[in-house]
Each structure stands twice: as structure tokens, then as C-alpha cells.
XYZ file of C-alpha atoms in Angstrom:
530
model
C -77.218 15.204 -187.249
C -78.724 16.855 -190.597
C -80.588 13.989 -192.773
C -78.310 14.765 -196.734
C -80.534 14.613 -199.654
C -80.631 10.826 -201.599
C -78.756 11.559 -204.393
C -80.888 12.269 -207.917
C -80.417 8.873 -209.860
C -81.993 7.074 -206.548
C -85.075 9.712 -206.452
C -86.189 9.809 -209.720
C -85.232 6.590 -210.792
C -88.615 4.573 -209.254
C -90.551 6.692 -211.825
C -88.072 6.135 -214.700
C -88.460 2.286 -214.346
C -92.205 3.016 -214.172
C -92.646 4.958 -217.397
C -89.950 2.290 -218.893
C -92.521 -0.500 -217.957
C -95.527 1.795 -219.436
C -93.257 2.574 -222.564
C -92.902 -1.246 -223.125
C -95.871 -2.722 -222.343
C -97.468 0.258 -225.094
C -94.676 -1.264 -227.681
C -95.590 -4.331 -227.107
C -98.845 -4.608 -227.378
C -98.260 -2.157 -230.691
C -96.407 -4.882 -232.072
C -98.987 -7.100 -231.045
C -101.458 -5.490 -232.765
C -99.088 -5.223 -236.705
C -97.840 -8.474 -236.192
C -101.517 -10.464 -234.981
C -101.888 -11.463 -239.071
C -98.490 -12.920 -239.183
C -99.280 -14.414 -235.788
C -102.792 -16.278 -236.412
C -100.574 -17.434 -239.714
C -97.876 -19.092 -237.407
C -100.148 -20.286 -234.966
C -102.235 -21.883 -237.787
C -99.167 -23.324 -239.923
C -98.084 -24.778 -236.690
C -101.684 -26.837 -236.025
C -101.825 -27.491 -239.948
C -97.908 -29.283 -239.511
C -99.268 -31.037 -236.365
C -102.808 -32.736 -237.684
C -99.953 -33.374 -241.002
C -98.008 -35.505 -238.654
C -100.814 -37.066 -236.657
C -102.382 -37.916 -240.322
C -98.889 -39.863 -241.564
C -98.909 -41.362 -238.610
C -102.352 -42.783 -238.889
C -101.408 -43.968 -242.033
C -100.844 -48.065 -242.274
C -97.343 -48.436 -243.614
C -98.270 -50.270 -246.564
C -100.261 -47.313 -247.908
C -97.818 -44.771 -246.913
C -96.299 -44.921 -250.046
C -99.037 -44.694 -252.565
C -99.657 -41.806 -250.308
C -96.514 -40.232 -250.596
C -96.849 -40.606 -254.540
C -100.033 -39.048 -254.576
C -98.503 -36.051 -252.609
C -95.780 -35.430 -255.118
C -98.184 -35.800 -258.379
C -100.566 -33.370 -256.653
C -96.799 -30.791 -256.123
C -95.446 -31.592 -259.730
C -99.014 -30.625 -260.984
C -99.253 -27.804 -259.166
C -95.915 -26.658 -259.949
C -96.532 -27.273 -263.680
C -99.657 -25.309 -263.973
C -99.298 -21.443 -264.752
C -99.455 -19.810 -261.137
C -99.608 -23.155 -259.672
C -96.854 -22.492 -257.300
C -98.639 -18.622 -255.907
C -102.306 -20.387 -255.851
C -101.348 -22.823 -253.841
C -99.351 -20.375 -251.804
C -102.710 -18.505 -251.079
C -104.203 -21.753 -250.229
C -102.305 -22.979 -247.914
C -101.586 -19.035 -246.387
C -105.728 -19.162 -246.577
C -105.982 -22.643 -244.984
C -103.171 -21.412 -241.615
C -105.197 -18.393 -241.003
C -108.399 -20.089 -240.788
C -107.257 -22.630 -239.032
C -104.590 -19.960 -236.510
C -107.819 -17.693 -235.481
C -109.093 -17.539 -232.362
C -111.686 -18.944 -230.689
C -114.339 -18.162 -228.420
C -112.784 -21.129 -225.341
C -114.913 -24.298 -224.695
C -116.967 -23.771 -221.267
C -116.038 -26.866 -218.976
C -117.133 -26.178 -215.991
C -118.585 -23.789 -213.891
C -117.681 -20.263 -213.556
C -116.615 -18.250 -210.216
C -120.355 -17.281 -209.691
C -121.224 -20.471 -210.758
C -119.059 -22.256 -208.576
C -120.798 -20.051 -205.889
C -124.569 -20.610 -206.770
C -123.573 -24.403 -206.248
C -121.721 -24.331 -202.681
C -124.841 -22.347 -201.549
C -127.188 -24.782 -202.572
C -124.664 -27.506 -201.155
C -124.336 -25.695 -197.479
C -127.862 -25.422 -197.098
C -128.770 -29.310 -197.896
C -126.393 -30.038 -195.022
C -128.455 -29.550 -192.327
C -131.154 -32.281 -193.971
C -128.830 -34.686 -195.508
C -126.436 -35.178 -192.568
C -126.243 -37.150 -188.940
C -123.651 -36.907 -186.260
C -123.509 -40.546 -186.167
C -122.458 -41.121 -189.981
C -118.930 -42.019 -189.760
C -118.288 -40.637 -193.753
C -121.211 -37.736 -194.522
C -121.917 -36.823 -198.275
C -122.660 -33.535 -196.474
C -120.148 -31.475 -194.068
C -119.627 -27.918 -193.634
C -117.328 -26.218 -195.534
C -117.336 -29.718 -197.886
C -116.965 -30.218 -201.744
C -120.119 -30.396 -203.594
C -118.550 -32.114 -206.799
C -119.277 -35.595 -204.318
C -122.899 -34.533 -204.647
C -123.983 -33.031 -207.650
C -123.506 -35.202 -210.407
C -124.774 -32.672 -212.994
C -125.930 -29.178 -213.395
C -126.765 -26.225 -216.126
C -127.573 -22.813 -215.537
C -129.674 -20.298 -217.699
C -128.976 -17.568 -218.986
C -129.059 -15.241 -215.804
C -126.593 -17.666 -214.202
C -129.414 -19.299 -212.001
C -129.511 -23.106 -211.727
C -131.999 -24.932 -214.084
C -130.895 -28.562 -213.781
C -129.008 -30.321 -211.115
C -128.974 -34.010 -209.946
C -128.407 -34.593 -206.456
C -127.139 -37.836 -204.678
C -128.278 -38.267 -200.717
C -127.175 -40.562 -198.458
C -129.171 -43.970 -197.780
C -130.772 -42.986 -194.495
C -132.630 -40.460 -195.917
C -136.292 -40.883 -195.244
C -137.184 -40.159 -198.714
C -140.340 -41.870 -198.753
C -142.073 -39.759 -196.316
C -143.822 -36.810 -198.122
C -142.885 -34.539 -195.143
C -139.289 -34.810 -195.589
C -139.338 -34.585 -199.393
C -141.620 -31.445 -199.742
C -138.459 -29.670 -197.528
C -136.122 -30.264 -199.664
C -138.177 -29.101 -202.680
C -138.935 -26.265 -201.137
C -135.754 -25.404 -200.033
C -134.354 -25.778 -203.372
C -137.330 -24.218 -205.009
C -135.716 -21.192 -202.348
C -132.358 -21.562 -203.424
C -132.595 -21.958 -207.097
C -134.753 -18.620 -207.659
C -138.877 -18.184 -207.584
C -141.025 -17.167 -210.220
C -140.090 -20.360 -212.111
C -142.010 -24.042 -212.262
C -139.982 -26.834 -210.661
C -140.015 -30.445 -211.115
C -138.684 -32.676 -208.639
C -138.321 -36.403 -209.432
C -136.865 -38.682 -206.526
C -134.982 -42.385 -207.769
C -135.556 -43.866 -203.924
C -133.818 -46.974 -205.417
C -130.536 -44.933 -206.434
C -130.416 -42.539 -203.424
C -131.062 -39.493 -206.791
C -132.897 -36.068 -207.085
C -132.933 -34.732 -210.083
C -134.530 -31.381 -210.658
C -135.488 -29.718 -213.375
C -137.069 -26.205 -214.240
C -140.241 -26.952 -216.944
C -140.293 -24.491 -219.494
C -144.238 -22.385 -219.708
C -146.587 -23.866 -221.582
C -147.095 -21.942 -224.760
C -150.613 -20.226 -224.383
C -150.810 -19.287 -228.669
C -153.488 -22.500 -229.172
C -156.718 -20.960 -229.796
C -160.291 -23.063 -230.119
C -160.418 -25.419 -233.233
C -162.039 -28.487 -234.486
C -159.716 -30.952 -232.437
C -158.984 -34.853 -234.026
C -160.604 -36.900 -231.820
C -162.935 -40.205 -231.533
C -166.676 -39.989 -230.799
C -166.607 -39.991 -226.731
C -163.509 -37.968 -226.470
C -162.786 -34.292 -225.483
C -159.223 -31.800 -225.359
C -159.393 -30.107 -221.939
C -156.249 -28.625 -222.964
C -152.357 -29.444 -223.744
C -149.542 -30.828 -221.324
C -145.959 -31.355 -221.458
C -144.991 -33.539 -224.255
C -143.536 -36.338 -221.854
C -147.018 -36.070 -219.515
C -149.100 -37.908 -221.934
C -148.776 -40.276 -224.663
C -150.933 -39.770 -227.214
C -150.973 -36.150 -228.918
C -153.459 -34.202 -231.112
C -153.193 -32.564 -234.683
C -153.382 -28.515 -234.024
C -153.441 -25.157 -235.553
C -150.827 -22.557 -234.217
C -150.603 -19.396 -236.388
C -150.051 -20.061 -239.718
C -148.668 -24.233 -238.794
C -149.722 -27.082 -238.021
C -148.414 -29.762 -235.379
C -148.719 -32.304 -232.472
C -149.630 -31.122 -229.653
C -149.380 -33.568 -226.312
C -153.584 -32.895 -225.216
C -155.500 -33.975 -222.274
C -157.787 -36.008 -223.762
C -161.243 -36.398 -221.100
C -163.542 -39.170 -222.242
C -167.138 -39.711 -221.659
C -169.665 -41.992 -222.446
C -171.035 -45.510 -220.849
C -167.261 -46.739 -221.127
C -166.180 -44.075 -219.327
C -164.698 -44.148 -215.583
C -165.010 -40.464 -215.086
C -168.315 -39.417 -216.119
C -168.764 -36.063 -215.148
C -166.353 -32.989 -214.663
C -165.526 -30.251 -211.907
C -163.337 -27.335 -212.950
C -162.104 -24.820 -210.045
C -160.290 -21.994 -210.321
C -160.243 -18.414 -208.548
C -161.882 -15.482 -210.721
C -160.563 -14.866 -213.817
C -158.665 -17.635 -213.725
C -160.317 -19.214 -216.975
C -162.633 -21.729 -215.605
C -165.969 -20.597 -218.409
C -162.954 -20.115 -221.149
C -162.572 -24.345 -220.844
C -166.545 -24.296 -220.127
C -167.004 -22.188 -223.653
C -164.241 -24.999 -225.181
C -166.357 -28.475 -223.663
C -169.567 -26.745 -225.324
C -167.796 -26.432 -228.547
C -166.853 -29.505 -228.360
C -169.919 -30.986 -227.559
C -172.042 -29.522 -229.913
C -170.312 -31.625 -232.771
C -172.239 -34.807 -231.559
C -174.879 -34.035 -229.052
C -177.043 -31.752 -227.288
C -176.137 -28.895 -224.156
C -177.922 -27.470 -221.090
C -176.093 -24.663 -219.886
C -176.896 -23.372 -216.717
C -175.059 -19.757 -215.796
C -175.545 -19.071 -211.858
C -173.237 -15.370 -212.618
C -175.752 -14.257 -214.933
C -172.930 -11.975 -216.738
C -174.229 -13.151 -220.073
C -171.169 -14.841 -221.148
C -173.022 -18.098 -223.135
C -175.066 -15.493 -225.110
C -173.894 -16.347 -228.149
C -175.069 -20.256 -228.128
C -179.028 -18.830 -227.837
C -180.767 -20.184 -230.312
C -177.954 -22.603 -232.175
C -178.549 -25.923 -232.851
C -178.058 -28.663 -230.274
C -178.615 -25.910 -227.747
C -181.398 -26.939 -225.784
C -181.438 -23.708 -223.585
C -179.303 -21.272 -222.136
C -180.342 -19.951 -218.729
C -179.201 -17.353 -216.193
C -182.405 -17.030 -213.880
C -183.421 -18.840 -210.952
C -186.853 -20.339 -212.421
C -185.391 -21.559 -215.638
C -182.697 -22.989 -213.858
C -185.042 -25.284 -211.763
C -186.853 -25.752 -214.406
C -184.256 -26.963 -216.986
C -182.609 -28.865 -214.071
C -186.017 -30.492 -213.654
C -186.442 -31.412 -217.278
C -182.514 -32.924 -217.499
C -183.606 -35.386 -214.509
C -186.887 -36.617 -216.172
C -184.614 -37.022 -219.330
C -181.946 -39.030 -217.728
C -184.840 -41.394 -216.199
C -186.278 -41.485 -219.420
C -183.324 -42.660 -221.082
C -182.859 -45.083 -218.141
C -186.464 -46.875 -219.006
C -185.636 -46.760 -222.791
C -182.393 -48.580 -222.952
C -183.765 -51.039 -220.118
C -186.886 -51.813 -222.564
C -184.496 -52.692 -225.361
C -182.059 -55.002 -223.105
C -185.086 -56.492 -222.254
C -186.157 -56.922 -226.026
C -183.041 -57.877 -227.275
C -183.074 -54.442 -229.566
C -180.955 -51.878 -229.572
C -180.424 -48.321 -227.788
C -183.253 -46.168 -229.686
C -180.778 -42.996 -231.348
C -182.174 -40.539 -229.051
C -181.026 -42.377 -226.510
C -177.680 -42.557 -227.471
C -177.020 -39.054 -228.808
C -175.100 -37.229 -226.305
C -176.775 -35.057 -223.707
C -174.400 -32.360 -221.443
C -175.703 -30.393 -218.883
C -173.082 -27.725 -217.997
C -173.152 -25.246 -215.327
C -171.029 -22.654 -214.197
C -171.188 -21.266 -210.521
C -174.003 -23.109 -209.720
C -174.176 -22.425 -205.625
C -175.089 -18.794 -206.424
C -178.256 -20.198 -207.547
C -178.304 -22.037 -204.781
C -178.282 -19.143 -202.414
C -180.635 -17.460 -204.328
C -182.996 -20.832 -203.995
C -182.429 -20.990 -200.109
C -183.561 -17.370 -199.943
C -186.550 -17.869 -201.775
C -186.702 -21.311 -199.637
C -186.899 -23.772 -203.384
C -184.952 -26.493 -203.690
C -181.179 -26.384 -204.288
C -180.275 -26.672 -208.105
C -177.659 -29.186 -206.695
C -180.373 -32.083 -205.564
C -182.049 -31.561 -209.485
C -178.780 -33.516 -210.736
C -178.468 -36.331 -208.346
C -179.948 -38.805 -210.918
C -177.779 -36.828 -213.973
C -174.783 -37.379 -211.454
C -175.588 -41.189 -210.557
C -177.215 -42.401 -213.527
C -175.959 -40.253 -215.786
C -173.001 -42.768 -217.440
C -175.595 -45.327 -218.583
C -178.335 -42.486 -220.066
C -174.914 -40.911 -222.132
C -175.327 -37.805 -219.830
C -172.715 -35.827 -219.141
C -172.521 -33.083 -216.180
C -169.970 -30.843 -216.276
C -169.636 -28.122 -213.460
C -167.263 -24.694 -212.902
C -166.459 -23.621 -209.149
C -164.462 -21.191 -207.215
C -162.516 -21.962 -204.315
C -164.611 -19.840 -201.908
C -167.904 -21.823 -202.826
C -166.390 -25.126 -202.820
C -167.741 -26.185 -199.727
C -170.783 -25.781 -200.487
C -170.790 -28.888 -203.159
C -173.012 -31.732 -201.930
C -171.554 -35.128 -201.686
C -173.269 -36.238 -204.353
C -171.311 -33.676 -206.391
C -168.182 -34.212 -205.179
C -168.540 -38.467 -205.147
C -169.152 -38.106 -208.933
C -167.010 -35.448 -210.331
C -164.354 -37.517 -210.474
C -162.238 -36.073 -213.046
C -160.730 -32.797 -211.994
C -159.351 -29.510 -213.238
C -158.106 -26.625 -211.436
C -156.998 -23.983 -213.181
C -155.105 -20.212 -211.790
C -153.168 -19.282 -209.683
C -153.324 -21.199 -206.257
C -151.552 -22.886 -203.119
C -150.157 -26.779 -203.036
C -152.375 -27.081 -200.208
C -155.947 -25.418 -202.877
C -154.809 -28.368 -205.499
C -154.272 -31.249 -202.862
C -157.897 -30.388 -201.854
C -159.317 -30.654 -205.348
C -157.344 -33.062 -207.372
C -156.558 -35.635 -204.126
C -153.038 -34.905 -204.825
C -150.366 -32.509 -204.313
C -149.237 -30.707 -207.647
C -145.549 -32.965 -208.909
C -144.445 -29.237 -209.841
C -143.792 -26.553 -207.937
C -146.881 -23.823 -208.833
C -145.989 -20.403 -209.875
C -147.160 -17.077 -208.798
C -147.880 -15.325 -212.014
C -150.036 -17.926 -214.740
C -151.424 -17.085 -217.748
C -155.794 -17.333 -217.920
C -155.901 -21.104 -218.327
C -152.913 -22.431 -217.041
C -153.237 -24.965 -213.584
C -153.442 -28.976 -213.546
C -155.542 -31.561 -214.217
C -156.363 -35.305 -213.015
C -158.835 -37.307 -214.682
C -160.077 -40.082 -211.768
C -156.975 -41.792 -210.316
C -154.731 -40.716 -212.921
C -151.747 -38.341 -212.364
C -151.363 -34.673 -211.807
C -150.577 -33.337 -215.133
C -150.572 -29.858 -215.542
C -152.908 -27.892 -218.587
C -153.515 -24.994 -220.271
C -156.835 -24.443 -221.589
C -157.031 -23.187 -225.261
C -158.007 -19.841 -225.547
C -162.218 -19.803 -226.286
C -163.338 -16.367 -225.229
C -166.585 -14.874 -225.839
C -166.976 -13.889 -229.222
C -169.580 -10.977 -228.289
C -166.725 -9.492 -225.991
C -165.165 -5.870 -227.001
C -162.016 -7.185 -225.409
C -161.896 -10.103 -227.564
C -159.599 -10.125 -230.660
C -160.589 -10.735 -234.211
C -158.388 -13.532 -234.933
C -160.209 -15.601 -231.690
C -163.505 -14.223 -231.837
C -163.754 -15.229 -235.793
C -162.180 -18.964 -234.498
C -165.182 -19.514 -231.531
C -167.904 -17.797 -234.174
C -166.570 -20.592 -236.969
C -167.557 -23.504 -234.451
C -170.305 -22.252 -233.568
C -173.457 -24.193 -235.678
C -176.055 -22.481 -237.136
C -179.154 -20.931 -235.713
C -182.330 -22.421 -235.513
C -185.076 -20.799 -237.975
C -187.657 -20.160 -235.183
C -186.203 -20.713 -231.659
C -188.708 -22.869 -229.057
C -190.588 -20.769 -227.098
C -191.040 -23.113 -224.559
C -189.191 -25.835 -223.519
C -189.437 -29.532 -224.596
C -191.833 -31.233 -221.701
C -190.038 -34.448 -221.065
C -191.792 -38.069 -221.667
C -193.240 -38.864 -218.048
C -193.179 -42.727 -217.561
C -195.086 -44.446 -214.525
C -192.976 -44.061 -211.201
C -192.982 -47.914 -210.481
C -191.153 -48.658 -213.951
C -188.789 -45.789 -214.024
C -187.961 -46.404 -210.297
C -187.212 -50.636 -211.246
C -185.259 -49.411 -214.245
C -182.882 -46.749 -212.365
C -182.457 -49.454 -209.648
C -181.654 -52.344 -212.232
C -179.132 -50.476 -214.050
C -177.681 -48.832 -211.497
C -176.927 -52.372 -210.429
C -176.251 -53.361 -213.510
C -173.368 -50.533 -213.234
């Protein structure tokens, strides 16, 4: 049987309906554009009327009469003044247009992409926060993340910047390995390249994860307002320390939280060890300490690398020596050991006679060593003594003699440090890109944050004695004789350097040698008193 063609009205009806719908939609959009001001004013009048009704309902009954009389008086005044009704109409229309304008909707929850991220974090935590014996688990595959994520924030890129997690009470949050697994997981799932702070509330079974802002790198070398015996190592987070230091940051002056290291007779951490990778800023920190030490004391600088990073200190007031060679370094450290013994003897004599200590032994003496392991290798090749052996007396009795030792070393040479150096340098600073294991090997504790793979020079962690681990950013103190140094930073360092001596002494001052028996008695006596 031949198939009959459909009627024309049926075959072309769908196309006509589609064109009609498009025409109607276009006409509606055009009408909306043309009538948009009228729609906006109408919406505003409706909102103003609703606000007026709420205001009238909230007015006490005893005050409605005076309020109504005041409104009627205002309407009468407006009606009597020239052009009053017209001005009132224009004002009402303007207020209605402002009230009815389209506003950006307020975000009340996560969008689809953010919800997906939170659900992915929830699913990743299920194997760690759930057991088969839990009758009502908080974490289950395909569960609701709203029950365990009580607070969350996202940055501009849609990544999680803050997260509060409620975990079950049976989770072993008291074990460091268990906490490390959770922190590593959240770090990987939330986005690498940022520094995270994890705060565990064992009593409330909650974990708070926050992304820390990078410490500012704009602070340069300058005169810091500190008490005698205090040295600013760098600057940290606002909530990490209780003390701030006024600093100049560009053209403004502000208070910055400083990591202040205290030295002297009452210091619990009289000596400092700085470790880091090449180019991490260890020399910058040692140069910053030297500039601050020259304000109240004398310094000895021994540079093992021999690159001339401390040439700007040569011949300055208060700089006793700047040595780069092995022979000069050994003789300088021998003099420092003898000077420490002399100070101990003089202090002991002053105590026995009931007098104050002489002025020359109250003036601080700083021994600054940059990479002494290089000199140790040269000394071993020549069959001479290791420079670290000459530091035993300043390290053990420097606190009583007002002698401070600051040493910098790279990670690959830390194994060569003697036991005396390790046991007496309880103030530690780690700079540069390094793993949590390397930080723990120097500071004795793992960092409280996740180190980032890329850090600027002078960024790291500090720990003074048995205190907490602090993030630190060292003030920029470059070599002023380096061509790569900017003019502003070069001038800042040169302004802090003391004046040069008129005649540089050709020979090192001879130490005041005392009777060996008296020296040993004084050293032992003061060691027992400490």
C-alpha cells in the first residue's frame, strides 16, 4: 500500500511552533529591556511599602498618634511649598529606583565546585576516621560531609583555605604518626605550594586547618629598639609571640612581631647555631647579628668559605678581626679562648673582693663563625687542631664571661660538628628549603606548619632552647659591596656600620696571660656556680 503524505498543516506545524516560541521569547526579552526602569521602580515601591508597614507595626500604640500627625504635617508642608509635590515625587521615585536595583546575591553556601572539593576531602578521610565496629560512624563512603565539616573557607582560586573537622573520639590523635598521616592527606588534597597550620583539639575531637599568609620580605636592616643583650633574629606571625618591635617598612613605621634572642649572664641559650642550604640566607642572618652586636660590644669574624662576604666590617670600630685563612682563624680563636679565661679570672677576683666586675669584661664579645667545617678540613689536611676544639672554653663558659658564639653551617656538614658545639648551641635557626626531617634534626621538633617547596632567602624556622618552633623571616642584610645589591639596601647596611678606625692595627692584641693554676681554679669555680 502506498504511504500517503501528511497534510501540510501537520508537516509544517512543528517548525511554525518553534518560530513562534523564538519570536515570543525575543519579544519578551525586548519588553523586559524596555520596561526595566519601570520594573525596578515598582520593585522599589513594593519594598518601601513593606518597610513602612514593618515600621508602623513596630511603633508602640501610644506613639502612633504623634507619628501620624508628624507625617501629615510634613505632607501639608510639601504640598504648600512651590514645586513641592514634584520634588516629593522625584524623591520617592529615586528612592524606589535605588531600593529596587538589582543586587549581587549574597553567597550563603558553597557552589558546585566547592561542594565537590569538600566531598572529595570527606571521602579521602573515611579510611582514617572510621572502623568496622563503629555502630554510628561519622565518616562513611557516600556520607554527608555537613556533619563533620563545621567550618570552611575558600580562596579566590576555589581552594580550601580553612577547614574545621570533627573526628571520632577513638582516633589516636595523641600519636604523632597518626596526626602526620591526616596532615599529609589534607595538605595534598587541599593544594600544594601553600603553608598550612594544623591545630589539634584533643579534648573536643576537632582539627582546624588554616592556610598561613607568607611572611613579608620587605623588612631590611635597621636599628631595632631592643634592650641590652637582646638581638632580633627575624620576624614571625602575629600570634606566635607576645612582643612586637617598631620597624620601618618602606615609607611607613609599624609594629612587627620579632623573634628576640637574649644573651648575657642570665641567658638560658647563650649561643646560636644557624643551619641551611646554600643561598638560604645564613650569611645574611650572621651579618644582621654582627651589625646589632656592634652597637654594644666587640666582634670577631671567622669566614670559612673565604668569599669575602664580611669585607665591609674590616677596620671598623669594635671589629677585632675578620679572618678568612686557616692560620689567622686559629690564632684568632686561640686569643678568644684566652680572653674568655681572662674574663673568668677577673670576674672571680672581683667577686672574691666584693667589687663590681671591670668594665672591659662587662663589654660583650661576639665570636661569629661562618662555615667553620671548611677550616676544619684544611686543618685536618695540615695535621693541625680543629677550630672547633678552640671553641670549647667560649662555649662552656661564655655565658659567665659575657662571650657569645654564633655559628653557621650547611646541612651537608652538620655531621662534622663536635658534641660540645651541639650541646651548647641550644638556640637554633633553620633557613631555606628543607624537609621536615632536616628541620627536626636541627631544632629537635618538627615544624608546626608544612614547609613549602619554594621559599625566599631568609625564610625558615627558629627555636630558642626548649621553646616552640616559630616561623621566621630574616631582615634583608646583603653585602653592600656586592654589585647585585640594590642601592637602598646597600645604603641601609652602610648606615649601620660604625666608623673606620684611623689606623688599623697590624697585630692582634695579646691576651693577658694569667697563672694556669689560677685560671683553672677560676674556670672550675664559675662552672660550678653556673
